[in-house]
PDB file of C-alpha atoms in Angstrom:
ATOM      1  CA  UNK A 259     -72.248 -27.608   8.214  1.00  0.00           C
ATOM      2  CA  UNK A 260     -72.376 -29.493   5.012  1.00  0.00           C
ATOM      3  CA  UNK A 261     -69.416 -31.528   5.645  1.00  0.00           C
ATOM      4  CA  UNK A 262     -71.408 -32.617   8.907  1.00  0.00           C
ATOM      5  CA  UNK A 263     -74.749 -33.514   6.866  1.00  0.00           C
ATOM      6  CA  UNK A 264     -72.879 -35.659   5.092  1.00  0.00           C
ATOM      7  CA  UNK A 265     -70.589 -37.382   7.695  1.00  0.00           C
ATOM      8  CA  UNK A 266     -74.209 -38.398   9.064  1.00  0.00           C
ATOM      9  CA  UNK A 267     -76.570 -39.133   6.276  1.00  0.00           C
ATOM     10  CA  UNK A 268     -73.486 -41.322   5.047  1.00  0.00           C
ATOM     11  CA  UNK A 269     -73.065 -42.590   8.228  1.00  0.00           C
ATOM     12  CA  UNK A 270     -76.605 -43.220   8.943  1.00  0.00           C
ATOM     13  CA  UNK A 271     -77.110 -45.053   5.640  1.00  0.00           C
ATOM     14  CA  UNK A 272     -74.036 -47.727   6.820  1.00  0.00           C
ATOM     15  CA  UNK A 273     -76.206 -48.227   9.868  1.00  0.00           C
ATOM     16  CA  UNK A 274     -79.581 -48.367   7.635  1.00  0.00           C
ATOM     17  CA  UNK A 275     -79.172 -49.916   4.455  1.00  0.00           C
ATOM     18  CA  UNK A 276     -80.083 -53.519   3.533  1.00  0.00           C
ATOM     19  CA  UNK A 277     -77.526 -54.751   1.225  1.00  0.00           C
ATOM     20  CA  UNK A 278     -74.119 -54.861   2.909  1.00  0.00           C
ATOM     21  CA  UNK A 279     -72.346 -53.641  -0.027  1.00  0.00           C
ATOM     22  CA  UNK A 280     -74.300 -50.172   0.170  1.00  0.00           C
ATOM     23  CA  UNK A 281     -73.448 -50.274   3.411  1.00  0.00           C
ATOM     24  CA  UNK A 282     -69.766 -49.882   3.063  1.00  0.00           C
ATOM     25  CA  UNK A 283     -70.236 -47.916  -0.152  1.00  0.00           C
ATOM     26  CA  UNK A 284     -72.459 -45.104   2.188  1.00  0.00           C
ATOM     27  CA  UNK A 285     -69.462 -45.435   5.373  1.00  0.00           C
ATOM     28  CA  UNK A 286     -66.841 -44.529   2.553  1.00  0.00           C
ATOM     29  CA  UNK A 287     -68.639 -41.507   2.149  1.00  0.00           C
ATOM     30  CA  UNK A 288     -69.204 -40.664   5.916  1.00  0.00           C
ATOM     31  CA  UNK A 289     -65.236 -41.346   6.209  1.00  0.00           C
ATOM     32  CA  UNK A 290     -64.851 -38.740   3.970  1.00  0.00           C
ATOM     33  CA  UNK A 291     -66.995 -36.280   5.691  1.00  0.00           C
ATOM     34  CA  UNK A 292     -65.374 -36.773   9.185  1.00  0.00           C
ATOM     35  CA  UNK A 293     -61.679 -36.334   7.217  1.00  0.00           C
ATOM     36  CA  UNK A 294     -62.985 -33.359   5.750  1.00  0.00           C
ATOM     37  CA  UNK A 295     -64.038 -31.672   8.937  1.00  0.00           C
ATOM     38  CA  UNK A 296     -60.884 -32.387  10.139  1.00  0.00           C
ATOM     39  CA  UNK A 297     -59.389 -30.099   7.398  1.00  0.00           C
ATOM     40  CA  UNK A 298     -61.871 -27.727   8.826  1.00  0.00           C
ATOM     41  CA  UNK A 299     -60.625 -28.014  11.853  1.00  0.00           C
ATOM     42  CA  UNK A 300     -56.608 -27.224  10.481  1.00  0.00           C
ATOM     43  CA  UNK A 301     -55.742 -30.858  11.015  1.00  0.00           C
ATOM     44  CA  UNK A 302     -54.556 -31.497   7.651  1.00  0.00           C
ATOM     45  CA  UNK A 303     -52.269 -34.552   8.581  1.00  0.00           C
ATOM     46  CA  UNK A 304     -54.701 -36.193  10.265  1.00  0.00           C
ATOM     47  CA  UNK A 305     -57.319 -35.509   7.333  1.00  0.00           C
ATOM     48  CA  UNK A 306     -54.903 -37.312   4.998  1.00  0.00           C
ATOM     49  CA  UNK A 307     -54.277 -40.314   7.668  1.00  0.00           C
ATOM     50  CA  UNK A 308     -57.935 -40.617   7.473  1.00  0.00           C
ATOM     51  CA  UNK A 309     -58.438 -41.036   4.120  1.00  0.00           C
ATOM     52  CA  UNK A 310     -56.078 -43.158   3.804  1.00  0.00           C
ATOM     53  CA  UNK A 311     -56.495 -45.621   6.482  1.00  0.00           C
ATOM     54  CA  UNK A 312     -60.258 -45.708   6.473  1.00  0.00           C
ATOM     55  CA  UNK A 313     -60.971 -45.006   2.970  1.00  0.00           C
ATOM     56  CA  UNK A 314     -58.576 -46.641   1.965  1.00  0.00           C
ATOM     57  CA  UNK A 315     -57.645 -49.698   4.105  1.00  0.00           C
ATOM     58  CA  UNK A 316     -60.491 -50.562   5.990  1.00  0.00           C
ATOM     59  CA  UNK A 317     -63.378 -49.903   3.842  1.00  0.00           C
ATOM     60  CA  UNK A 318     -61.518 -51.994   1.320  1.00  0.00           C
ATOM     61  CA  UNK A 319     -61.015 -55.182   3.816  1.00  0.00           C
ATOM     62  CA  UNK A 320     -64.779 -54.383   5.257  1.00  0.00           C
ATOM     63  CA  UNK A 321     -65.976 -55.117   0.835  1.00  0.00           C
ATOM     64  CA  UNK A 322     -63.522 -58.239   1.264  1.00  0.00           C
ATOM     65  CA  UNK A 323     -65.057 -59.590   4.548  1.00  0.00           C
ATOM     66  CA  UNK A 324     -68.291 -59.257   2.933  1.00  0.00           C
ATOM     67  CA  UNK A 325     -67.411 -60.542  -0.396  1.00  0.00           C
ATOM     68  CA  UNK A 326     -65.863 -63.741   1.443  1.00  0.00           C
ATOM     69  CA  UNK A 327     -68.688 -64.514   3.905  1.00  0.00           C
ATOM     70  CA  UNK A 328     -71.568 -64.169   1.242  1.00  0.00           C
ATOM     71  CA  UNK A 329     -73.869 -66.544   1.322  1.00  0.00           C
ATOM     72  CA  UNK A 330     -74.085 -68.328  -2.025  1.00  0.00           C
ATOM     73  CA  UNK A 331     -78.125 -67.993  -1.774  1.00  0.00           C
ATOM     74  CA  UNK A 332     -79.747 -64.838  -0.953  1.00  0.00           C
ATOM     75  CA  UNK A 333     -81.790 -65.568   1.984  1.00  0.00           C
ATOM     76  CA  UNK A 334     -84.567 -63.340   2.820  1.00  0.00           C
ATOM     77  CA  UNK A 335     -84.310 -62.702   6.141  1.00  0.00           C
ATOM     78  CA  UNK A 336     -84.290 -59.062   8.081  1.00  0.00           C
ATOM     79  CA  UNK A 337     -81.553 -57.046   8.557  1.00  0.00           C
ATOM     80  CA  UNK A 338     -82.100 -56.181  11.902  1.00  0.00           C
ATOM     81  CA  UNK A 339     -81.999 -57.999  15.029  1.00  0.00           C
ATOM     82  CA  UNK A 340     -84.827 -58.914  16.882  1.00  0.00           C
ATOM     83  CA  UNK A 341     -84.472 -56.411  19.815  1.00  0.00           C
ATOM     84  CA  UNK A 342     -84.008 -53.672  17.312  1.00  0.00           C
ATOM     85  CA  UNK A 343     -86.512 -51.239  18.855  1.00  0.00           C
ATOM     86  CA  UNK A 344     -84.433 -52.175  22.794  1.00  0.00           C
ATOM     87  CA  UNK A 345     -81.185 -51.369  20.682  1.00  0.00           C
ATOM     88  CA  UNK A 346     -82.742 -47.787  18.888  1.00  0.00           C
ATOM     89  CA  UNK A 347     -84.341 -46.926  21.965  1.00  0.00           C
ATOM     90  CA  UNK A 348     -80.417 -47.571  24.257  1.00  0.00           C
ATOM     91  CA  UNK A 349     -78.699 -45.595  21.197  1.00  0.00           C
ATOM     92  CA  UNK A 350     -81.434 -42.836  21.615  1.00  0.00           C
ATOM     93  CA  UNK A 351     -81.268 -41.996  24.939  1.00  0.00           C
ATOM     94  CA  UNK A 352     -77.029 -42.288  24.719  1.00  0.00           C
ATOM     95  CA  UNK A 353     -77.115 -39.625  22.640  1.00  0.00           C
ATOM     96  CA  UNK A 354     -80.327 -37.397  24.394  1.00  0.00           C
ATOM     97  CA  UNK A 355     -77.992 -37.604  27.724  1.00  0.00           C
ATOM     98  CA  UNK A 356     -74.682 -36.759  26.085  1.00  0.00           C
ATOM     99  CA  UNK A 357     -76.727 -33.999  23.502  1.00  0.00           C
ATOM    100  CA  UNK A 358     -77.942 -32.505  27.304  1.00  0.00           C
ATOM    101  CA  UNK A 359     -74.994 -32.925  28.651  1.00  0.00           C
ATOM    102  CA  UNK A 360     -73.061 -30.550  26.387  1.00  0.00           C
ATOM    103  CA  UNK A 361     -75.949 -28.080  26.026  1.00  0.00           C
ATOM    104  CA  UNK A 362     -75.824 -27.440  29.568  1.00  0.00           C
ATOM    105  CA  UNK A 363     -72.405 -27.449  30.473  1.00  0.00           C
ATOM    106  CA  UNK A 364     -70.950 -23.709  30.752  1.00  0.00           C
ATOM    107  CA  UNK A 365     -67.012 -25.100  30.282  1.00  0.00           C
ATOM    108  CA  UNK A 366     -67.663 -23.844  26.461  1.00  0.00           C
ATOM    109  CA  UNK A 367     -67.503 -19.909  26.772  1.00  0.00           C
ATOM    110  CA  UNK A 368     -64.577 -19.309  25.785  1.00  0.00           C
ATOM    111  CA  UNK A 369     -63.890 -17.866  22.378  1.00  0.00           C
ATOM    112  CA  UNK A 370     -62.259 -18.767  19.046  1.00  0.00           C
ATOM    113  CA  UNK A 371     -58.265 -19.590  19.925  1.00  0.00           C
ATOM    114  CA  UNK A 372     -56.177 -18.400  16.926  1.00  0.00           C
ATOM    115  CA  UNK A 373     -55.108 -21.096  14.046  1.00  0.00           C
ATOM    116  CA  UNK A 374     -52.588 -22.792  15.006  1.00  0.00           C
ATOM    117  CA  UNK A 375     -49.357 -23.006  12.954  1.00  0.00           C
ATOM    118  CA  UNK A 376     -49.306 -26.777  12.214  1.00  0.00           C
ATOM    119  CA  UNK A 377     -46.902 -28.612   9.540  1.00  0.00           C
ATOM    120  CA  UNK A 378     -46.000 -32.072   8.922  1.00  0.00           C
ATOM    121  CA  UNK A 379     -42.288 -31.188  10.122  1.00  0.00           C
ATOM    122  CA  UNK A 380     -43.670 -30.433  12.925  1.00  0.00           C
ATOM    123  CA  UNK A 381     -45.592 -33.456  13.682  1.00  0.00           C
ATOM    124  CA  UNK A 382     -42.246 -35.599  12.198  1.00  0.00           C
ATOM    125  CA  UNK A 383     -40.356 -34.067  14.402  1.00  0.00           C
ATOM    126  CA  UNK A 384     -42.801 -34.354  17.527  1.00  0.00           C
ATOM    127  CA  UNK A 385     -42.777 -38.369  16.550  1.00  0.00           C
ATOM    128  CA  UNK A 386     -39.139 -38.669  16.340  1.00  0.00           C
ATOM    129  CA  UNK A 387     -38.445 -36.736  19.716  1.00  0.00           C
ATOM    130  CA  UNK A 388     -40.833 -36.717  22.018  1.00  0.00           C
ATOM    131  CA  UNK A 389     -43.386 -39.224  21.227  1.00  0.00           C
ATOM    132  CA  UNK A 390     -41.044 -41.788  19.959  1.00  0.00           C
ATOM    133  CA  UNK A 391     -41.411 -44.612  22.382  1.00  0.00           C
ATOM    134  CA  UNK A 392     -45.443 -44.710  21.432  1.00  0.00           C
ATOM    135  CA  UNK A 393     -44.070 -44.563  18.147  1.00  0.00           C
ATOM    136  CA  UNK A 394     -41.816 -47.883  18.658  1.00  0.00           C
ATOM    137  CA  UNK A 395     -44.774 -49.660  20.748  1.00  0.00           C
ATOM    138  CA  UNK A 396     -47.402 -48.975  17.961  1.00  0.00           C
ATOM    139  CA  UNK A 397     -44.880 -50.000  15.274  1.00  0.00           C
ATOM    140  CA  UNK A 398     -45.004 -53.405  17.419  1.00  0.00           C
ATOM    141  CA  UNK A 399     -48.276 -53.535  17.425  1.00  0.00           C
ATOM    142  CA  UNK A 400     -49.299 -53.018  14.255  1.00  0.00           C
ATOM    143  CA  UNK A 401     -46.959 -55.875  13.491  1.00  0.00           C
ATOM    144  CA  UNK A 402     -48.671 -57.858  16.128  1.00  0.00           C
ATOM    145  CA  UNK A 403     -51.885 -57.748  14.644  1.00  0.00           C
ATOM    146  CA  UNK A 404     -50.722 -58.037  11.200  1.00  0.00           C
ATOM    147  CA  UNK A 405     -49.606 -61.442  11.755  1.00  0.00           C
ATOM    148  CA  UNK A 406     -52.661 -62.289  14.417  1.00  0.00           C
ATOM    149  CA  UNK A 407     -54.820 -61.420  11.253  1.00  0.00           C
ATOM    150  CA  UNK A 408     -52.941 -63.656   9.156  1.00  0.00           C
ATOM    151  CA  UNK A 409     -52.639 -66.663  11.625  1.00  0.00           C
ATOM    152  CA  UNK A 410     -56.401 -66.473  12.805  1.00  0.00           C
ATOM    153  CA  UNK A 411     -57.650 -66.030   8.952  1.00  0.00           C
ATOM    154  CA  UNK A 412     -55.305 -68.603   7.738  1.00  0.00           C
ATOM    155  CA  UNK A 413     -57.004 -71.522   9.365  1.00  0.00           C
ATOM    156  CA  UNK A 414     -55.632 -74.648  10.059  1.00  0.00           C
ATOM    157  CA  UNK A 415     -54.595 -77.184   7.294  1.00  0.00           C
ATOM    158  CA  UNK A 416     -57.073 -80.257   7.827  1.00  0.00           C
ATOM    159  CA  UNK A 417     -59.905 -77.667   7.127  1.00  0.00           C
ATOM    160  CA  UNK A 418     -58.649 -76.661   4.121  1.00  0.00           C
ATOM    161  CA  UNK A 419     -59.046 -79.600   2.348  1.00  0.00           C
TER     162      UNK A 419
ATOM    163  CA  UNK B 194     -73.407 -21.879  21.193  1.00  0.00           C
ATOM    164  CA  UNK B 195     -69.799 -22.005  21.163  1.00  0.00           C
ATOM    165  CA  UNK B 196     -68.081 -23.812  17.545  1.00  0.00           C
ATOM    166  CA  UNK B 197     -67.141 -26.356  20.533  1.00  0.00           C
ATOM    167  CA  UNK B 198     -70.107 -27.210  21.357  1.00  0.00           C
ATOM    168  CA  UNK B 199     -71.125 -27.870  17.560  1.00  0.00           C
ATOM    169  CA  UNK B 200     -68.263 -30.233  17.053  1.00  0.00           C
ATOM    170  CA  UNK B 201     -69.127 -32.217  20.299  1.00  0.00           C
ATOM    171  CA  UNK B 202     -72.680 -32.830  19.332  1.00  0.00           C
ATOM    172  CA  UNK B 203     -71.649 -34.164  16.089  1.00  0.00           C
ATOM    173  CA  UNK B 204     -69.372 -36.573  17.600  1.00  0.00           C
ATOM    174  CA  UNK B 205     -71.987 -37.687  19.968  1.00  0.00           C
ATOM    175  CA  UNK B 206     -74.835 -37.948  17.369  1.00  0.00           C
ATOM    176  CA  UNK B 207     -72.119 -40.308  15.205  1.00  0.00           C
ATOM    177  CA  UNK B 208     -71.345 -42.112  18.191  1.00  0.00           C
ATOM    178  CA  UNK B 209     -74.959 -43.110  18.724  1.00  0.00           C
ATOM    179  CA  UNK B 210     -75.589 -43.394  14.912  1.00  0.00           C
ATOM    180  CA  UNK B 211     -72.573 -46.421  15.351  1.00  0.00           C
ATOM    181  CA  UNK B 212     -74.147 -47.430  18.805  1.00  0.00           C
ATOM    182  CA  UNK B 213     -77.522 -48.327  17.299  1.00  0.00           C
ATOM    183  CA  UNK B 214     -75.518 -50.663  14.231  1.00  0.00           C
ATOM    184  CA  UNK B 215     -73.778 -52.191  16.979  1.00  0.00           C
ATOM    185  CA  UNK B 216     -77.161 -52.843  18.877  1.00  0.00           C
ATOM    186  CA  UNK B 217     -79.238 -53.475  15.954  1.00  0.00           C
ATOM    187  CA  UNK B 218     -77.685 -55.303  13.147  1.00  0.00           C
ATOM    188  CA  UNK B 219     -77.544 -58.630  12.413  1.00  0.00           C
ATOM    189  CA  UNK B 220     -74.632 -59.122   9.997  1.00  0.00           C
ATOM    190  CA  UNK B 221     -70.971 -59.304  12.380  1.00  0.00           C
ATOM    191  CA  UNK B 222     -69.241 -57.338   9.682  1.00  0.00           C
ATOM    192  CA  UNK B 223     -71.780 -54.325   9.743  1.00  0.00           C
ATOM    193  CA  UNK B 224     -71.092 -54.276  13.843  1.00  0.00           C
ATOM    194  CA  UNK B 225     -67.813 -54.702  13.373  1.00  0.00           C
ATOM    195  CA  UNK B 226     -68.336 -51.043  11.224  1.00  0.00           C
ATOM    196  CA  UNK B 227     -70.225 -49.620  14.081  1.00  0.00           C
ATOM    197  CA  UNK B 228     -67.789 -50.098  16.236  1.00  0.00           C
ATOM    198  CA  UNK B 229     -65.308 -47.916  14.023  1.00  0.00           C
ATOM    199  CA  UNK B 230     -68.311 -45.166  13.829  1.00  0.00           C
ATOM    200  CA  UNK B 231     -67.880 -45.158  17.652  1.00  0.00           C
ATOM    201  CA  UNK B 232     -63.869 -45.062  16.815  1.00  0.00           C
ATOM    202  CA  UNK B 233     -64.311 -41.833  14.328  1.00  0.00           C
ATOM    203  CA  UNK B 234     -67.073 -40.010  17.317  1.00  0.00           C
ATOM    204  CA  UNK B 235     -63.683 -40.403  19.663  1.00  0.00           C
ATOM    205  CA  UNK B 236     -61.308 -39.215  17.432  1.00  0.00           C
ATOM    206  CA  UNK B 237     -63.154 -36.137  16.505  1.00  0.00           C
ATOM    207  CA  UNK B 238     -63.844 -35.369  20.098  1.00  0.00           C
ATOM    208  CA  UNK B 239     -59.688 -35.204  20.146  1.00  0.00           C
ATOM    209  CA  UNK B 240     -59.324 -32.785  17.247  1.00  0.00           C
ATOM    210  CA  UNK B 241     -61.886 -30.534  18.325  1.00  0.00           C
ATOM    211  CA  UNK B 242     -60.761 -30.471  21.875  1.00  0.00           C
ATOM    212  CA  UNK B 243     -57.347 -29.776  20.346  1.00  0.00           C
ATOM    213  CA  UNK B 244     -58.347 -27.082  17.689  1.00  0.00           C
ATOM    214  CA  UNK B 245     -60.861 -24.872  20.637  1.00  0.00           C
ATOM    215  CA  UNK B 246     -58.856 -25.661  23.573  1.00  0.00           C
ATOM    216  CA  UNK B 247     -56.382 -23.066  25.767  1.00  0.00           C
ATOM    217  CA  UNK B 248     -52.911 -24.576  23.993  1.00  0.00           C
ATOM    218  CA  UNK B 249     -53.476 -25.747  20.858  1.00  0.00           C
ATOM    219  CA  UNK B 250     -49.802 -25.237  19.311  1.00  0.00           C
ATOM    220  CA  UNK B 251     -49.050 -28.461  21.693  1.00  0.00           C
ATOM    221  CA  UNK B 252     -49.774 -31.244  18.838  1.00  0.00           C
ATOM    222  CA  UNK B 253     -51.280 -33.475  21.820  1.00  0.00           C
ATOM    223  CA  UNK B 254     -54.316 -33.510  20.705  1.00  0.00           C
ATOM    224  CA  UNK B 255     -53.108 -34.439  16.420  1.00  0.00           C
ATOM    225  CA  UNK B 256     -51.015 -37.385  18.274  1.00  0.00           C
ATOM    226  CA  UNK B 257     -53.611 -39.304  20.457  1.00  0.00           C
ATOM    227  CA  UNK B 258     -55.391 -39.174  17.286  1.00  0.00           C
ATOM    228  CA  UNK B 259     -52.968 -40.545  15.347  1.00  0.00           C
ATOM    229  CA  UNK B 260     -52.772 -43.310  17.161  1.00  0.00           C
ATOM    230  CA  UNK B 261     -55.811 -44.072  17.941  1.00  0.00           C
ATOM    231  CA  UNK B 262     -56.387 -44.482  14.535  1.00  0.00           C
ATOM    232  CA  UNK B 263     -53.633 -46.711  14.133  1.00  0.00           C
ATOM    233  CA  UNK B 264     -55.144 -48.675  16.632  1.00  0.00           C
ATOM    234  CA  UNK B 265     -58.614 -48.851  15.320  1.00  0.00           C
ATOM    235  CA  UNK B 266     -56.762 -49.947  12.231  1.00  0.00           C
ATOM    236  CA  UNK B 267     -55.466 -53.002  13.777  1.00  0.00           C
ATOM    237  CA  UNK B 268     -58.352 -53.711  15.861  1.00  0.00           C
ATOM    238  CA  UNK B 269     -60.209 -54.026  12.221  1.00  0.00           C
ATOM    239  CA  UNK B 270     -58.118 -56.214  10.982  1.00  0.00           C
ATOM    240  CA  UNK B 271     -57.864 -58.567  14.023  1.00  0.00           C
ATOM    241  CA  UNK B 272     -61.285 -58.094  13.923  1.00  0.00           C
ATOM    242  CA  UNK B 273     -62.706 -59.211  10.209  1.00  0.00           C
ATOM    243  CA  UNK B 274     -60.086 -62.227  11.102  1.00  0.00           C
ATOM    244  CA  UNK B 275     -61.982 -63.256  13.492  1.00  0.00           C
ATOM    245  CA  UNK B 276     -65.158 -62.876  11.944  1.00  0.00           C
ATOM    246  CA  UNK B 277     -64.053 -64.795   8.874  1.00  0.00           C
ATOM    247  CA  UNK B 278     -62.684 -67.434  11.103  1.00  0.00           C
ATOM    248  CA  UNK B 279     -65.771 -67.507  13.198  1.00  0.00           C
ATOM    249  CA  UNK B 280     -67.972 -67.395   9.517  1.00  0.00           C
ATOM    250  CA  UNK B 281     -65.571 -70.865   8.531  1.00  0.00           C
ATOM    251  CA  UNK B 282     -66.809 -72.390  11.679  1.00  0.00           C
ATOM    252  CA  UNK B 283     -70.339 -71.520  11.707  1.00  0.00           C
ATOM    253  CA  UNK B 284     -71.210 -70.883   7.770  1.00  0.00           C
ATOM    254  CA  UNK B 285     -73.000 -67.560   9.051  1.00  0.00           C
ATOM    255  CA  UNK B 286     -72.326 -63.845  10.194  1.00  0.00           C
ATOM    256  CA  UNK B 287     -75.789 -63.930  11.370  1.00  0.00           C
ATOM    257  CA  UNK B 288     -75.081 -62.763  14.765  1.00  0.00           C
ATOM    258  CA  UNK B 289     -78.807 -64.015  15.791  1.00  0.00           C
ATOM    259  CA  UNK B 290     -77.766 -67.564  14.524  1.00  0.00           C
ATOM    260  CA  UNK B 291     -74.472 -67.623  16.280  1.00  0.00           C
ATOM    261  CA  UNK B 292     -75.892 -68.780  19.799  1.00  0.00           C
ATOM    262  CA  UNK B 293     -73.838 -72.041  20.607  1.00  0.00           C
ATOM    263  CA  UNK B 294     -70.707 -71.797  22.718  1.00  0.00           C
ATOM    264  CA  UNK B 295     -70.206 -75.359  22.027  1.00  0.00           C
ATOM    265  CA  UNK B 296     -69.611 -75.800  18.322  1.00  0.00           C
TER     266      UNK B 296
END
């Protein structure tokens, strides 16, 4: 329960804030809330992957974004978009559908499952055997977009003079 | 209400919490953000589906969201790449500003 006040007053206060830098700075901390409900949840692994990756990787190349694109004069200009109240009023009624949705669905009455018995040799060895060809294709992937990143950030050479 | 039920709500008030940034801001990097909100909503939809569902010693659930993650991860870096090649082009991340297909 507290874990999931925070998760959304962080998260609510990325979506909110004015300066950008806050921004980030209040999505670290919902990151952290959704990694530890996942704890909660007897994910442990994918707690740690959380942190790490989002905590630690993106939130870090979100500051950098922002840190590159700032504009050398502080303009005063609004921080949200001109439809805002079209865009709250879309994101509102998402979640008033989905929020019925799950209230009112009856798939849920079945009870607490017991914990299950989940260790990292278990997931290394699920990776290795059975999952490994998703394994291969996301190693590719990642690989893929590593040097997209690179080649798209890079620029080309006449504008870097 | 079932612990379920809890979970899913969460995920779906997150989702719309990143749905609004999308909708709302102005700055491409803050959308970009909501966009991995959204990401996160999915992801704990998988765990708790996983955790309060009929076979959870299968690790099904623990891999899609392993993945997906690794996926998001990618898709944010592609993505700030683009934005920072779009923001060389343009001199803005004012999404309200960027309105010319042309150049």
């Amino acid at each position: 329960m507290i874990f999931a006040v925070l998760t959304v007053a962080g998260m609510a206060a990325a979506m909110g804030l004015r300066n950008a830098i806050h921004c980030v700075l209040a999505l670290t901390v919902g990151f952290a809330g959704v990694a530890a409900l996942y704890l909660q949840l007897g994910a442990q692994f994918v707690g740690l992957t959380q942190i790490m990756v989002y905590v630690g990787a993106v939130a870090i190349l979100a500051v950098f974004a922002i840190m590159m694109t700032h504009s050398p004069e502080p303009v005063k200009q609004p921080a949200f978009s001109s439809q805002w109240f079209v865009g709250s009023i879309v994101a509102a009624s998402v979640f008033a559908v989905l929020a019925w949705e799950i209230r009112s669905s009856a798939a849920f009455t079945q009870g607490l499952p017991p914990q299950p018995y989940v260790t990292v040799q278990r997931i290394g060895d699920a990776l290795m055997h059975h999952f490994v060809l998703p394994l291969e294709i996301m190693g590719l992937l990642l690989t893929a977009a590593l040097i997209g990143a690179v080649v798209i950030a890079m620029g080309h050479e006449e504008e870097m003079k | 209400m079932s612990p379920l039920q809890d979970y899913l709500l969460l995920s779906s008030l997150l989702f719309s919490v990143g749905l609004a940034g999308v909708l709302i801001r102005r700055n491409a990097i803050l959308v970009l953000i909501g966009i991995e909100l959204m990401l996160n909503a999915a992801n704990l939809n998988f765990i708790a589906f996983w955790r309060f569902g009929p076979n959870p010693s299968a690790l099904t659930g623990i891999m899609f969201a392993l993945f997906s993650i690794s996926v998001a991860a990618a898709e944010a870096a592609v993505g700030l790449a683009i934005i920072l090649a779009a923001y060389r082009h343009s001199k803005t991340t004012d999404l309200d500003q960027m309105n010319s297909l042309k150049g």
